[in-house]
Amino acid sequence: MARLKDKYIPFYKTPVTARQAAYIARILRSGWLTSGPACHEFEQKISEYTGAKYAVAVNSCTAALHLS
């Protein structure tokens, strides 16, 4: 009997570098999985990049549509 993962066709394989994995691990160990310092930093950087006065990070496109 073939294992499930042998039959699995991934929708998309996300490439994650060692540097990105280390950053993600640091966030997970911080205890701030939502609305923490990294989230605030991300919102500031997006705001600066786009020239918007404010930016709000959400967990999904559906949440963004509800927010809008």
PDB file of C-alpha atoms in Angstrom:
ATOM      1  CA  MET A   1       0.000   0.000   0.000  1.00  0.00           C
ATOM      2  CA  ALA A   2       1.474   3.313  -1.062  1.00  0.00           C
ATOM      3  CA  ARG A   3       1.898   5.939   1.626  1.00  0.00           C
ATOM      4  CA  LEU A   4      -0.225   9.077   1.384  1.00  0.00           C
ATOM      5  CA  LYS A   5       2.771  11.385   0.909  1.00  0.00           C
ATOM      6  CA  ASP A   6       3.833   9.302  -2.112  1.00  0.00           C
ATOM      7  CA  LYS A   7       0.479  10.157  -3.750  1.00  0.00           C
ATOM      8  CA  TYR A   8       0.442  13.786  -2.649  1.00  0.00           C
ATOM      9  CA  ILE A   9       0.751  16.411  -5.378  1.00  0.00           C
ATOM     10  CA  PRO A  10       1.794  19.685  -3.748  1.00  0.00           C
ATOM     11  CA  PHE A  11      -0.057  22.839  -4.750  1.00  0.00           C
ATOM     12  CA  TYR A  12       3.173  24.776  -4.321  1.00  0.00           C
ATOM     13  CA  LYS A  13       6.530  23.984  -2.749  1.00  0.00           C
ATOM     14  CA  THR A  14       7.578  27.043  -0.788  1.00  0.00           C
ATOM     15  CA  PRO A  15      11.319  27.669  -0.973  1.00  0.00           C
ATOM     16  CA  VAL A  16      12.592  28.658   2.483  1.00  0.00           C
ATOM     17  CA  THR A  17      16.231  29.627   2.967  1.00  0.00           C
ATOM     18  CA  ALA A  18      18.201  28.814   6.125  1.00  0.00           C
ATOM     19  CA  ARG A  19      18.160  32.530   7.010  1.00  0.00           C
ATOM     20  CA  GLN A  20      14.369  32.680   6.684  1.00  0.00           C
ATOM     21  CA  ALA A  21      13.944  29.493   8.731  1.00  0.00           C
ATOM     22  CA  ALA A  22      16.139  30.955  11.492  1.00  0.00           C
ATOM     23  CA  TYR A  23      14.049  34.149  11.521  1.00  0.00           C
ATOM     24  CA  ILE A  24      10.817  32.136  11.691  1.00  0.00           C
ATOM     25  CA  ALA A  25      12.215  30.007  14.532  1.00  0.00           C
ATOM     26  CA  ARG A  26      13.170  33.185  16.429  1.00  0.00           C
ATOM     27  CA  ILE A  27       9.603  34.490  16.056  1.00  0.00           C
ATOM     28  CA  LEU A  28       8.138  31.183  17.261  1.00  0.00           C
ATOM     29  CA  ARG A  29      10.433  31.102  20.295  1.00  0.00           C
ATOM     30  CA  SER A  30       9.541  34.706  21.193  1.00  0.00           C
ATOM     31  CA  GLY A  31       6.014  33.693  22.197  1.00  0.00           C
ATOM     32  CA  TRP A  32       4.506  36.388  19.960  1.00  0.00           C
ATOM     33  CA  LEU A  33       2.760  34.449  17.207  1.00  0.00           C
ATOM     34  CA  THR A  34       0.354  37.307  16.499  1.00  0.00           C
ATOM     35  CA  SER A  35       0.468  41.072  16.917  1.00  0.00           C
ATOM     36  CA  GLY A  36       4.000  41.094  18.302  1.00  0.00           C
ATOM     37  CA  PRO A  37       7.089  43.171  17.539  1.00  0.00           C
ATOM     38  CA  ALA A  38       7.816  41.350  14.256  1.00  0.00           C
ATOM     39  CA  CYS A  39       4.262  42.001  13.065  1.00  0.00           C
ATOM     40  CA  HIS A  40       4.587  45.684  13.922  1.00  0.00           C
ATOM     41  CA  GLU A  41       7.937  45.850  12.099  1.00  0.00           C
ATOM     42  CA  PHE A  42       6.395  44.160   9.044  1.00  0.00           C
ATOM     43  CA  GLU A  43       3.494  46.636   9.009  1.00  0.00           C
ATOM     44  CA  GLN A  44       5.923  49.572   9.233  1.00  0.00           C
ATOM     45  CA  LYS A  45       8.051  48.244   6.380  1.00  0.00           C
ATOM     46  CA  ILE A  46       4.996  47.656   4.168  1.00  0.00           C
ATOM     47  CA  SER A  47       3.753  51.148   4.994  1.00  0.00           C
ATOM     48  CA  GLU A  48       7.111  52.671   4.043  1.00  0.00           C
ATOM     49  CA  TYR A  49       7.377  50.572   0.872  1.00  0.00           C
ATOM     50  CA  THR A  50       3.916  51.489  -0.376  1.00  0.00           C
ATOM     51  CA  GLY A  51       3.901  55.066   0.870  1.00  0.00           C
ATOM     52  CA  ALA A  52       0.718  54.390   2.816  1.00  0.00           C
ATOM     53  CA  LYS A  53       0.194  56.141   6.121  1.00  0.00           C
ATOM     54  CA  TYR A  54      -0.841  52.855   7.773  1.00  0.00           C
ATOM     55  CA  ALA A  55      -0.635  49.129   7.103  1.00  0.00           C
ATOM     56  CA  VAL A  56      -2.371  46.272   8.884  1.00  0.00           C
ATOM     57  CA  ALA A  57      -1.232  42.664   8.616  1.00  0.00           C
ATOM     58  CA  VAL A  58      -3.924  39.991   8.559  1.00  0.00           C
ATOM     59  CA  ASN A  59      -3.756  36.202   8.362  1.00  0.00           C
ATOM     60  CA  SER A  60      -5.515  35.679   5.042  1.00  0.00           C
ATOM     61  CA  CYS A  61      -6.989  37.252   1.940  1.00  0.00           C
ATOM     62  CA  THR A  62     -10.449  36.536   3.357  1.00  0.00           C
ATOM     63  CA  ALA A  63      -9.600  38.508   6.505  1.00  0.00           C
ATOM     64  CA  ALA A  64      -8.293  41.369   4.330  1.00  0.00           C
ATOM     65  CA  LEU A  65     -11.536  41.403   2.334  1.00  0.00           C
ATOM     66  CA  HIS A  66     -13.586  41.466   5.536  1.00  0.00           C
ATOM     67  CA  LEU A  67     -11.424  44.287   6.866  1.00  0.00           C
ATOM     68  CA  SER A  68     -11.777  46.304   3.686  1.00  0.00           C
TER      69      SER A  68
END
